[in-house]
Short mmCIF file of C-alpha atoms and ligand atoms in Angstrom, two decimals:
data_model
loop_
_atom_site.label_atom_id
_atom_site.label_comp_id
_atom_site.label_asym_id
_atom_site.label_seq_id
_atom_site.Cartn_x
_atom_site.Cartn_y
_atom_site.Cartn_z
CA UNK G 44 0.06 0.02 0.19
CA UNK G 45 1.24 3.26 -0.96
CA UNK G 46 1.98 5.22 2.48
CA UNK G 47 0.06 8.53 3.49
CA UNK G 48 3.88 10.33 3.09
CA UNK G 49 4.20 9.40 -0.77
CA UNK G 50 0.90 10.39 -1.44
CA UNK G 51 0.99 13.54 -0.02
CA UNK G 52 4.77 14.08 -1.71
CA UNK G 53 2.67 13.54 -4.88
CA UNK G 54 0.47 16.18 -3.95
CA UNK G 55 3.14 18.80 -2.78
CA UNK G 56 4.78 18.61 -6.07
CA UNK G 57 1.72 18.75 -8.23
CA UNK G 58 0.44 22.06 -6.40
CA UNK G 59 3.75 23.60 -6.35
CA UNK G 60 4.03 23.22 -9.49
CA UNK G 61 0.68 24.73 -9.94
CA UNK G 62 1.86 27.98 -7.80
CA UNK G 63 -0.89 27.29 -4.97
CA UNK G 64 0.32 29.23 -1.87
CA UNK G 65 1.55 26.89 0.93
CA UNK G 66 -1.22 27.61 3.12
CA UNK G 67 -3.48 26.53 0.47
CA UNK G 68 -1.80 23.18 0.10
CA UNK G 69 -1.93 22.93 4.00
CA UNK G 70 -5.39 22.82 4.40
CA UNK G 71 -5.96 20.75 1.09
CA UNK G 72 -3.70 18.24 1.88
CA UNK G 73 -5.50 17.92 5.83
CA UNK G 74 -8.50 17.22 3.77
CA UNK G 75 -6.77 15.35 1.05
CA UNK G 76 -5.59 12.05 3.93
CA UNK G 77 -9.55 11.69 4.36
CA UNK G 78 -11.09 12.05 1.05
CA UNK G 79 -10.74 8.04 -0.25
CA UNK G 80 -10.25 6.20 2.88
CA UNK G 81 -10.92 1.87 2.99
CA UNK G 82 -14.52 2.60 2.43
CA UNK G 83 -15.23 5.78 0.16
CA UNK G 84 -15.50 9.62 1.32
CA UNK G 85 -16.55 9.45 4.48
CA UNK G 86 -17.10 12.30 7.48
CA UNK G 87 -20.04 14.07 9.38
CA UNK G 88 -22.70 15.30 7.35
CA UNK G 89 -22.30 19.46 7.28
CA UNK G 90 -18.93 19.62 8.66
CA UNK G 91 -16.58 16.84 6.43
CA UNK G 92 -19.71 15.83 4.21
CA UNK G 93 -20.67 18.79 2.25
CA UNK G 94 -22.94 19.46 -0.28
CA UNK G 95 -20.13 21.24 -2.00
CA UNK G 96 -17.86 18.17 -1.64
CA UNK G 97 -20.43 16.17 -2.97
CA UNK G 98 -21.29 18.66 -6.22
CA UNK G 99 -16.88 18.45 -6.44
CA UNK G 100 -16.48 14.99 -6.41
CA UNK G 101 -19.91 14.29 -8.47
CA UNK G 102 -17.68 16.73 -11.27
CA UNK G 103 -14.52 14.75 -10.25
CA UNK G 104 -16.38 11.03 -10.98
CA UNK G 105 -18.12 12.21 -14.41
CA UNK G 106 -14.51 13.74 -15.44
CA UNK G 107 -12.86 10.65 -14.59
CA UNK G 108 -15.55 8.19 -16.66
CA UNK G 109 -15.69 10.76 -19.65
CA UNK G 110 -12.11 9.88 -20.23
CA UNK G 111 -13.21 6.21 -21.36
CA UNK G 112 -16.58 7.25 -22.73
CA UNK G 113 -18.22 10.54 -24.29
CA UNK G 114 -21.38 10.36 -22.54
CA UNK G 115 -21.03 7.65 -19.29
CA UNK G 116 -24.23 6.86 -17.95
CA UNK G 117 -24.12 6.92 -13.75
CA UNK G 118 -26.51 4.63 -12.33
CA UNK G 119 -26.56 6.54 -8.30
CA UNK G 120 -28.54 4.91 -4.96
CA UNK G 121 -28.73 5.96 -1.37
CA UNK G 122 -29.06 4.26 2.07
CA UNK G 123 -31.91 5.49 4.45
CA UNK G 124 -30.10 8.69 6.03
CA UNK G 125 -31.39 11.84 6.10
CA UNK G 126 -28.99 13.56 4.63
CA UNK G 127 -29.26 11.52 1.27
CA UNK G 128 -31.20 13.69 -0.71
CA UNK G 129 -29.03 16.84 0.22
CA UNK G 130 -25.91 14.80 -0.70
CA UNK G 131 -27.50 13.08 -3.93
CA UNK G 132 -28.69 16.23 -5.58
CA UNK G 133 -25.72 17.81 -5.53
CA UNK G 134 -23.58 15.08 -6.41
CA UNK G 135 -26.16 14.24 -9.16
CA UNK G 136 -25.61 18.16 -10.12
CA UNK G 137 -22.08 17.60 -10.48
CA UNK G 138 -22.20 14.43 -13.04
CA UNK G 139 -24.64 16.07 -15.44
CA UNK G 140 -22.59 19.24 -15.33
CA UNK G 141 -19.81 17.19 -16.95
CA UNK G 142 -21.70 15.55 -19.18
CA UNK G 143 -22.93 12.32 -17.78
CA UNK G 144 -26.03 10.85 -18.10
CA UNK G 145 -27.72 10.36 -14.51
CA UNK G 146 -29.99 7.51 -12.98
CA UNK G 147 -31.63 7.41 -9.54
CA UNK G 148 -32.06 3.73 -8.33
CA UNK G 149 -33.59 5.30 -5.37
CA UNK G 150 -33.03 3.93 -1.73
CA UNK G 151 -31.64 0.61 -1.68
CA UNK G 152 -28.79 -1.64 -0.30
CA UNK G 153 -25.03 -1.18 -1.48
CA UNK G 154 -24.98 -4.62 -3.28
CA UNK G 155 -28.31 -3.88 -4.71
CA UNK G 156 -26.67 -0.97 -7.16
CA UNK G 157 -23.67 -2.76 -7.90
CA UNK G 158 -25.93 -5.84 -9.05
CA UNK G 159 -27.70 -3.33 -11.38
CA UNK G 160 -24.89 -1.62 -12.27
CA UNK G 161 -22.76 -5.08 -13.45
CA UNK G 162 -26.12 -6.10 -15.48
CA UNK G 163 -27.59 -2.83 -16.93
CA UNK G 164 -25.95 -0.52 -19.38
CA UNK G 165 -24.43 1.86 -16.73
CA UNK G 166 -20.55 2.99 -17.09
CA UNK G 167 -20.43 3.05 -13.26
CA UNK G 168 -22.24 3.49 -10.31
CA UNK G 169 -22.47 5.96 -6.95
CA UNK G 170 -23.90 4.39 -3.67
CA UNK G 171 -24.39 7.68 -0.61
CA UNK G 172 -23.67 5.54 2.56
CA UNK G 173 -22.41 5.33 5.49
CA UNK G 174 -22.77 1.95 5.87
CA UNK G 175 -22.92 0.98 9.98
CA UNK G 176 -20.91 4.54 10.82
CA UNK G 177 -23.68 6.40 13.32
CA UNK G 178 -26.77 8.72 11.85
CA UNK G 179 -24.81 12.30 12.02
CA UNK G 180 -22.08 10.24 9.06
CA UNK G 181 -22.28 9.57 5.45
CA UNK G 182 -20.36 8.49 2.85
CA UNK G 183 -19.96 8.35 -0.97
CA UNK G 184 -18.22 5.55 -2.81
CA UNK G 185 -17.89 5.04 -6.31
CA UNK G 186 -18.46 1.60 -8.52
CA UNK G 187 -17.14 0.39 -11.50
CA UNK G 188 -18.54 -1.06 -14.54
CA UNK G 189 -18.36 -4.45 -13.30
CA UNK G 190 -19.97 -4.02 -10.32
CA UNK G 191 -16.74 -3.96 -8.03
CA UNK G 192 -15.77 -1.44 -6.20
CA UNK G 193 -12.51 0.50 -7.05
CA UNK G 194 -9.03 -0.06 -7.17
CA UNK G 195 -7.04 2.98 -5.24
CA UNK G 196 -5.48 3.81 -8.17
CA UNK G 197 -8.51 4.86 -9.98
CA UNK G 198 -9.63 6.99 -6.40
CA UNK G 199 -6.18 8.31 -7.13
CA UNK G 200 -6.92 9.14 -10.61
CA UNK G 201 -10.40 10.82 -9.35
CA UNK G 202 -8.86 12.52 -6.32
CA UNK G 203 -6.33 14.62 -8.64
CA UNK G 204 -9.13 15.59 -10.80
CA UNK G 205 -10.98 16.77 -7.33
CA UNK G 206 -7.99 18.46 -5.95
CA UNK G 207 -6.52 20.33 -9.05
CA UNK G 208 -10.32 21.01 -10.08
CA UNK G 209 -9.56 19.77 -13.70
CA UNK G 210 -13.04 18.93 -14.24
CA UNK G 211 -14.32 18.25 -18.26
CA UNK G 212 -15.66 21.46 -19.61
CA UNK G 213 -18.99 20.72 -21.48
CA UNK G 214 -20.83 23.09 -23.89
CA UNK G 215 -24.47 24.23 -22.72
CA UNK G 216 -26.24 21.92 -24.50
CA UNK G 217 -24.25 18.44 -23.82
CA UNK G 218 -24.91 18.60 -20.16
CA UNK G 219 -26.44 15.47 -18.80
CA UNK G 220 -29.92 14.14 -18.12
CA UNK G 221 -31.34 12.91 -15.01
CA UNK G 222 -33.79 9.96 -14.96
CA UNK G 223 -35.28 7.67 -12.82
CA UNK G 224 -35.52 3.48 -12.38
CA UNK G 225 -37.34 1.61 -10.32
CA UNK G 226 -36.71 -1.73 -11.02
CA UNK G 227 -33.05 -2.58 -9.14
CA UNK G 228 -34.59 -4.29 -6.35
CA UNK G 229 -36.48 -6.53 -8.43
CA UNK G 230 -33.97 -7.03 -10.51
CA UNK G 231 -31.82 -8.45 -7.56
CA UNK G 232 -34.32 -10.40 -5.74
CA UNK G 233 -34.90 -12.68 -8.72
CA UNK G 234 -31.17 -12.68 -9.17
CA UNK G 235 -30.53 -14.27 -5.63
CA UNK G 236 -33.72 -16.22 -6.24
CA UNK G 237 -31.97 -18.37 -9.44
CA UNK G 238 -28.99 -18.86 -7.65
CA UNK G 239 -30.10 -20.74 -4.25
CA UNK G 240 -32.37 -24.02 -4.08
CA UNK G 241 -36.01 -21.71 -3.35
CA UNK G 242 -37.96 -25.28 -3.26
CA UNK G 243 -36.46 -26.54 -0.68
CA UNK G 244 -35.71 -23.47 1.08
CA UNK G 245 -39.58 -23.63 1.14
CA UNK G 246 -40.38 -26.57 2.29
CA UNK G 247 -37.86 -26.11 5.56
CA UNK G 248 -40.52 -23.92 6.43
CA UNK G 249 -37.97 -21.55 8.42
CA UNK G 250 -38.99 -18.88 10.73
CA UNK G 251 -36.43 -15.89 10.49
CA UNK G 252 -36.53 -13.25 12.77
CA UNK G 253 -35.13 -10.20 10.80
CA UNK G 254 -33.42 -6.70 12.20
CA UNK G 255 -32.70 -4.52 9.41
CA UNK G 256 -31.41 -2.27 11.71
CA UNK G 257 -33.68 0.43 9.85
CA UNK G 258 -31.23 0.36 6.93
CA UNK G 259 -31.58 0.38 3.56
CA UNK G 260 -32.08 -3.94 3.92
CA UNK G 261 -35.46 -2.81 4.54
CA UNK G 262 -36.62 -2.71 0.94
CA UNK G 263 -34.74 -5.99 0.33
CA UNK G 264 -34.93 -8.33 3.02
CA UNK G 265 -38.42 -9.14 3.69
CA UNK G 266 -39.68 -9.33 0.18
CA UNK G 267 -36.78 -11.79 -0.09
CA UNK G 268 -38.03 -14.04 2.92
CA UNK G 269 -41.58 -13.66 2.04
CA UNK G 270 -40.57 -15.01 -1.45
CA UNK G 271 -38.38 -17.96 0.42
CA UNK G 272 -41.61 -18.71 2.06
CA UNK G 273 -40.13 -18.21 5.61
CA UNK G 274 -42.77 -17.23 8.69
CA UNK G 275 -41.29 -13.55 9.11
CA UNK G 276 -40.81 -11.87 12.68
CA UNK G 277 -39.95 -8.14 12.10
CA UNK G 278 -37.95 -5.90 14.22
CA UNK G 279 -36.34 -2.13 12.83
CA UNK G 280 -37.72 -2.84 9.45
CA UNK G 281 -38.75 0.32 8.93
CA UNK G 282 -36.16 2.93 6.99
CA UNK G 283 -34.90 5.14 9.79
CA UNK G 284 -32.52 8.08 8.38
CA UNK G 285 -31.72 8.04 12.29
CA UNK G 286 -31.43 4.32 13.36
CA UNK G 287 -33.95 4.51 16.06
CA UNK G 288 -34.48 1.09 16.61
CA UNK G 289 -30.39 0.37 17.45
CA UNK G 290 -27.48 1.52 16.53
CA UNK G 291 -25.92 0.54 12.71
CA UNK G 292 -22.88 -1.82 13.57
CA UNK G 293 -24.18 -5.63 13.74
CA UNK G 294 -21.76 -6.08 16.93
CA UNK G 295 -23.21 -8.32 19.66
CA UNK G 296 -24.13 -5.27 22.47
CA UNK G 297 -26.54 -3.85 19.12
CA UNK G 298 -28.45 -7.22 18.78
CA UNK G 299 -29.29 -7.70 22.22
CA UNK G 300 -33.29 -7.52 20.71
CA UNK G 301 -32.72 -9.47 18.29
CA UNK G 302 -31.23 -12.36 20.40
CA UNK G 303 -34.28 -11.97 22.50
CA UNK G 304 -36.77 -12.25 20.07
CA UNK G 305 -35.43 -15.47 18.54
CA UNK G 306 -35.79 -17.28 21.54
CA UNK G 307 -38.85 -15.33 23.03
CA UNK G 308 -40.71 -16.62 19.23
CA UNK G 309 -38.73 -20.03 18.88
CA UNK G 310 -37.55 -19.52 15.32
CA UNK G 311 -34.93 -20.75 13.42
CA UNK G 312 -32.65 -18.30 12.60
CA UNK G 313 -32.12 -14.25 13.69
CA UNK G 314 -30.50 -11.98 10.82
CA UNK G 315 -29.20 -8.50 11.48
CA UNK G 316 -27.89 -6.27 8.65
CA UNK G 317 -25.72 -3.46 8.94
CA UNK G 318 -26.92 0.36 7.47
CA UNK G 319 -26.48 -0.11 3.82
CA UNK G 320 -27.03 -3.97 3.99
CA UNK G 321 -23.72 -5.44 2.73
CA UNK G 322 -23.18 -7.52 5.97
CA UNK G 323 -25.28 -10.00 7.63
CA UNK G 324 -24.63 -10.96 11.07
CA UNK G 325 -26.83 -14.46 12.36
CA UNK G 326 -28.43 -15.58 15.83
CA UNK G 327 -28.54 -19.35 16.03
CA UNK G 328 -31.93 -20.98 17.42
CA UNK G 329 -30.84 -20.61 21.04
CA UNK G 330 -30.40 -16.77 20.92
CA UNK G 331 -26.54 -16.99 20.61
CA UNK G 332 -24.66 -14.37 18.75
CA UNK G 333 -22.65 -16.00 15.71
CA UNK G 334 -19.94 -14.35 15.04
CA UNK G 335 -18.56 -13.32 11.37
CA UNK G 336 -15.84 -15.95 11.03
CA UNK G 337 -18.16 -18.51 12.24
CA UNK G 338 -20.92 -18.08 9.81
CA UNK G 339 -18.07 -17.51 6.94
CA UNK G 340 -16.43 -20.80 8.14
CA UNK G 341 -20.05 -22.81 7.88
CA UNK G 342 -20.78 -21.48 4.59
CA UNK G 343 -17.25 -22.42 3.30
CA UNK G 344 -17.42 -25.53 4.38
CA UNK G 345 -20.41 -26.28 2.74
CA UNK G 346 -19.64 -24.86 -0.68
CA UNK G 347 -16.01 -26.59 -0.72
CA UNK G 348 -17.08 -29.88 -0.24
CA UNK G 349 -19.35 -29.32 -2.98
CA UNK G 350 -17.22 -27.13 -5.31
CA UNK G 351 -13.89 -27.45 -3.95
CA UNK G 352 -11.81 -24.81 -5.20
CA UNK G 353 -10.20 -21.27 -3.59
CA UNK G 354 -11.45 -19.26 -0.58
CA UNK G 355 -10.06 -15.70 -0.52
CA UNK G 356 -9.85 -13.54 2.87
CA UNK G 357 -7.54 -11.35 4.30
CA UNK G 358 -4.74 -12.03 6.57
CA UNK G 359 -6.67 -11.58 9.87
CA UNK G 360 -9.21 -14.31 9.55
CA UNK G 361 -9.19 -16.82 12.05
CA UNK G 362 -7.28 -19.77 11.14
CA UNK G 363 -10.50 -22.14 11.55
CA UNK G 364 -11.59 -21.04 8.31
CA UNK G 365 -7.88 -22.57 6.49
CA UNK G 366 -8.31 -25.57 8.73
CA UNK G 367 -12.26 -26.15 7.37
CA UNK G 368 -11.68 -25.20 4.02
CA UNK G 369 -8.22 -27.84 3.93
CA UNK G 370 -10.49 -30.52 5.59
CA UNK G 371 -12.78 -30.29 2.67
CA UNK G 372 -9.71 -30.40 -0.31
CA UNK G 373 -10.16 -27.05 -0.93
CA UNK G 374 -7.59 -24.46 -0.57
CA UNK G 375 -7.03 -20.29 1.13
CA UNK G 376 -5.28 -17.75 -0.40
CA UNK G 377 -4.54 -14.30 2.06
CA UNK G 378 -4.76 -10.54 1.17
CA UNK G 379 -4.58 -7.69 2.40
CA UNK G 380 -7.49 -6.17 4.36
CA UNK G 381 -10.45 -4.41 2.51
CA UNK G 382 -13.10 -6.29 0.85
CA UNK G 383 -12.21 -4.59 -2.71
CA UNK G 384 -9.28 -6.78 -2.34
CA UNK G 385 -10.45 -9.61 -1.48
CA UNK G 386 -13.29 -9.23 -4.50
CA UNK G 387 -9.94 -8.61 -7.09
CA UNK G 388 -8.17 -11.87 -5.82
CA UNK G 389 -11.38 -14.40 -6.41
CA UNK G 390 -11.59 -13.05 -9.68
CA UNK G 391 -8.04 -13.27 -10.46
CA UNK G 392 -7.68 -16.67 -9.24
CA UNK G 393 -11.62 -18.03 -10.11
CA UNK G 394 -12.13 -18.37 -6.36
CA UNK G 395 -15.26 -20.53 -5.38
CA UNK G 396 -16.02 -17.86 -2.13
CA UNK G 397 -14.42 -15.14 -0.28
CA UNK G 398 -15.14 -12.68 2.91
CA UNK G 399 -14.37 -11.09 5.80
CA UNK G 400 -14.44 -12.03 9.57
CA UNK G 401 -17.59 -9.43 10.08
CA UNK G 402 -19.62 -10.81 8.07
CA UNK G 403 -19.23 -9.52 4.69
CA UNK G 404 -19.50 -12.66 2.04
CA UNK G 405 -18.75 -12.42 -1.79
CA UNK G 406 -20.38 -15.53 -3.68
CA UNK G 407 -19.23 -15.04 -6.83
CA UNK G 408 -21.71 -16.75 -8.52
CA UNK G 409 -23.91 -13.97 -7.88
CA UNK G 410 -21.64 -10.55 -7.77
CA UNK G 411 -17.62 -9.78 -6.54
CA UNK G 412 -18.92 -7.82 -3.40
CA UNK G 413 -20.22 -8.37 -0.01
CA UNK G 414 -24.23 -9.27 -0.18
CA UNK G 415 -26.01 -9.23 2.72
CA UNK G 416 -29.01 -10.85 1.21
CA UNK G 417 -27.43 -13.48 -0.68
CA UNK G 418 -25.55 -14.66 2.38
CA UNK G 419 -29.17 -14.85 4.18
CA UNK G 420 -30.21 -16.52 1.10
CA UNK G 421 -27.11 -19.05 1.31
CA UNK G 422 -27.73 -19.89 4.90
CA UNK G 423 -31.14 -20.66 4.72
CA UNK G 424 -30.62 -22.99 1.89
CA UNK G 425 -27.75 -24.68 4.60
CA UNK G 426 -30.49 -24.97 7.31
CA UNK G 427 -33.07 -26.33 4.53
CA UNK G 428 -30.79 -28.98 3.33
CA UNK G 429 -28.81 -29.96 6.56
CA UNK G 430 -32.04 -30.14 8.85
CA UNK G 431 -30.27 -29.69 11.48
CA UNK G 432 -30.04 -26.51 14.61
CA UNK G 433 -27.78 -23.86 13.11
CA UNK G 434 -26.16 -23.76 17.01
CA UNK G 435 -25.43 -27.70 16.44
CA UNK G 436 -23.38 -26.76 13.09
CA UNK G 437 -21.64 -24.04 14.38
CA UNK G 438 -20.48 -26.34 17.43
CA UNK G 439 -18.35 -28.52 14.80
CA UNK G 440 -16.39 -25.58 13.50
CA UNK G 441 -12.72 -25.68 14.92
CA UNK G 442 -12.39 -23.13 18.06
CA UNK G 443 -9.90 -20.58 18.49
CA UNK G 444 -9.77 -17.72 20.50
CA UNK G 445 -8.86 -14.31 18.37
CA UNK G 446 -8.12 -11.07 20.64
CA UNK G 447 -7.91 -7.54 18.73
CA UNK G 448 -6.59 -4.39 20.25
CA UNK G 449 -5.24 -1.13 18.90
CA UNK G 450 -2.21 1.14 19.99
CA UNK G 451 -1.62 4.79 19.13
CA UNK G 452 1.14 5.15 16.82
CA UNK G 453 1.41 8.71 14.59
CA UNK G 454 0.65 8.32 10.85
CA UNK G 455 4.62 9.38 10.34
CA UNK G 456 5.64 7.13 12.49
CA UNK G 457 3.95 3.70 11.20
CA UNK G 458 6.43 2.67 8.16
CA UNK G 459 9.65 2.97 10.45
CA UNK G 460 7.27 1.19 13.19
CA UNK G 461 6.64 -1.76 11.20
CA UNK G 462 10.65 -2.20 9.58
CA UNK G 463 11.54 -1.91 13.13
CA UNK G 464 9.21 -4.76 13.96
CA UNK G 465 10.13 -6.76 11.28
CA UNK G 466 13.38 -6.51 11.72
CA UNK G 467 13.24 -7.78 15.58
CA UNK G 468 11.35 -10.74 14.70
CA UNK G 469 14.08 -12.12 13.09
CA UNK G 470 15.75 -13.01 15.96
CA UNK G 471 12.69 -14.41 17.98
CA UNK G 472 13.34 -18.40 18.43
CA UNK G 473 9.82 -19.00 18.71
CA UNK G 474 9.03 -17.82 14.98
CA UNK G 475 8.19 -20.45 12.75
CA UNK G 476 6.78 -18.64 9.54
CA UNK G 477 6.24 -15.05 8.66
CA UNK G 478 3.81 -13.70 6.15
CA UNK G 479 4.25 -10.13 5.14
CA UNK G 480 0.97 -9.37 2.71
CA UNK G 481 -0.54 -6.92 5.09
CA UNK G 482 1.90 -5.80 8.50
CA UNK G 483 3.45 -9.00 9.82
CA UNK G 484 1.91 -11.90 10.79
CA UNK G 485 4.03 -13.82 12.85
CA UNK G 486 3.38 -17.66 13.58
CA UNK G 487 4.38 -19.44 16.14
CA UNK G 488 3.87 -22.93 17.92
CA UNK G 489 0.92 -21.23 19.82
CA UNK G 490 -0.47 -19.63 17.47
CA UNK G 491 -0.23 -15.96 15.15
CA UNK G 492 -0.10 -12.67 15.89
CA UNK G 493 -0.82 -9.78 13.03
CA UNK G 494 0.63 -6.07 13.49
CA UNK G 495 -1.00 -4.12 10.91
CA UNK G 496 -1.16 0.02 10.65
CA UNK G 497 -4.31 0.81 10.23
CA UNK G 498 -4.27 2.71 6.58
CA UNK G 499 -7.26 5.65 8.09
CA UNK G 500 -6.15 6.22 11.56
CA UNK G 501 -3.23 6.53 13.41
CA UNK G 502 -2.80 3.25 15.09
CA UNK G 503 -1.58 0.15 14.70
CA UNK G 504 -4.22 -3.33 15.33
CA UNK G 505 -2.84 -6.12 16.93
CA UNK G 506 -4.78 -9.93 16.35
CA UNK G 507 -3.82 -12.54 17.85
CA UNK G 508 -4.93 -16.29 17.58
CA UNK G 509 -4.94 -19.25 19.43
CA UNK G 510 -6.43 -22.87 20.23
CA UNK G 511 -5.96 -21.47 23.81
CA UNK G 512 -7.47 -17.96 25.46
CA UNK G 513 -3.80 -17.79 27.70
CA UNK G 514 -2.10 -17.81 24.78
CA UNK G 515 -3.36 -15.73 22.47
CA UNK G 516 -3.36 -13.26 25.55
CA UNK G 517 0.58 -13.56 26.13
CA UNK G 518 0.88 -13.28 22.36
CA UNK G 519 -1.05 -9.59 22.04
CA UNK G 520 0.80 -8.61 25.36
CA UNK G 521 4.24 -9.45 24.08
CA UNK G 522 3.50 -7.67 20.91
CA UNK G 523 2.08 -4.86 22.49
CA UNK G 524 4.80 -4.28 24.55
CA UNK G 525 7.29 -4.76 21.99
CA UNK G 526 5.30 -1.97 19.25
CA UNK G 527 5.05 0.26 22.24
CA UNK G 528 8.65 0.70 22.85
CA UNK G 529 9.58 0.92 19.26
CA UNK G 530 6.78 3.69 18.86
CA UNK G 531 8.44 5.04 21.80
CA UNK G 532 11.97 5.37 19.72
CA UNK G 533 10.91 5.33 16.26
MG1 MG Z 700 -21.73 -1.76 4.91
#
């Protein structure tokens, strides 16, 4: 990954060449690092995420796509946040002004827009969403022609146009037109139904408690579950831009109501989505939270049993996945952290499955992006075919203890600290193997520890995993102390 420093240096050269004064540059440089993060452009509405930014970003995105086509057709959609109309209108205006035609797909999950961009004749897509962030946040993410998220280099091209304001200029009679299309949700639901065994799921007569968290999933998931013949109990399935039902991130502390409800009504399964419905988290029939790497591993087991082949995931995922995939005759390829990277590698190696430990799973027969509705349909198919409770299937998976902590480190010290830790590890006798795909992953007899600098925040993340809790704790402690020392002297 290109370091923040190198990126800034490139912009320094650029701005000095264009004789912009130093103060303006400092101001821009401050904002610059914030423009495209791991998940598009995000910020607090009317502070960082303003209508001006949405307008200029619309112009930049439109100018970028105009390089390969004279009159690009761009699909745009939003999640359910209250700032969506404000940002969408500004972004549309920017796109139209540089000669793009825009099609408004309305409120919909991110993967629903991605599917429409892949299947229809759109040249790109824009989704206004801040995923699981609190309601005061919003964001803008760009989707490429094939429905995948942009590569880093493409985002940098757009940033370059944005910061240099080198937008495409079009004459008055070449500005774009705006239309609306309401078919994206049906197109998407039909596609999912064509990729699972609907009859088996219907016959199983499953009772599902669905918690959309007031997010965009509410326009898809209830309809999908009805069409799969499920008995449905719904909580937080109304669109609400203030997320009054529960905070949007599907972590255990936010899903207490769902866990209670599953037990109370005797359902087979509970399901929760995040704000833009690319991630799904499950609750078993006993009301227990199922962690994202457990549902990932469970689905991988059955997919690999049937199709063999490769599963792709970031280096931060539990070893349980690799153990299960290998025992079913498949293999795992590890990538850097970030779902667009996972998706790209999956495409390249023709993987049968992939995803992240946070409940964001990618089914290549459907599309190369995280997709909660597809994840739900596949989980129901598994329950229907196995005819066993989810808790029983989860209990058969290998057990590992994974500990995650973070440690403060100024951005300008990250590179130095990382190379120091890499040097230091060479002297450690307990180290069996190291993997430098993302940060450094150190394998020992007791388990592994991953030390990686965050791409967006001034922190290092330390993950340690072992079959034994004490051993995972020892590993995390040891590397935390080493790292603290290095941050001090770097
Ligand atoms: Mg999301």
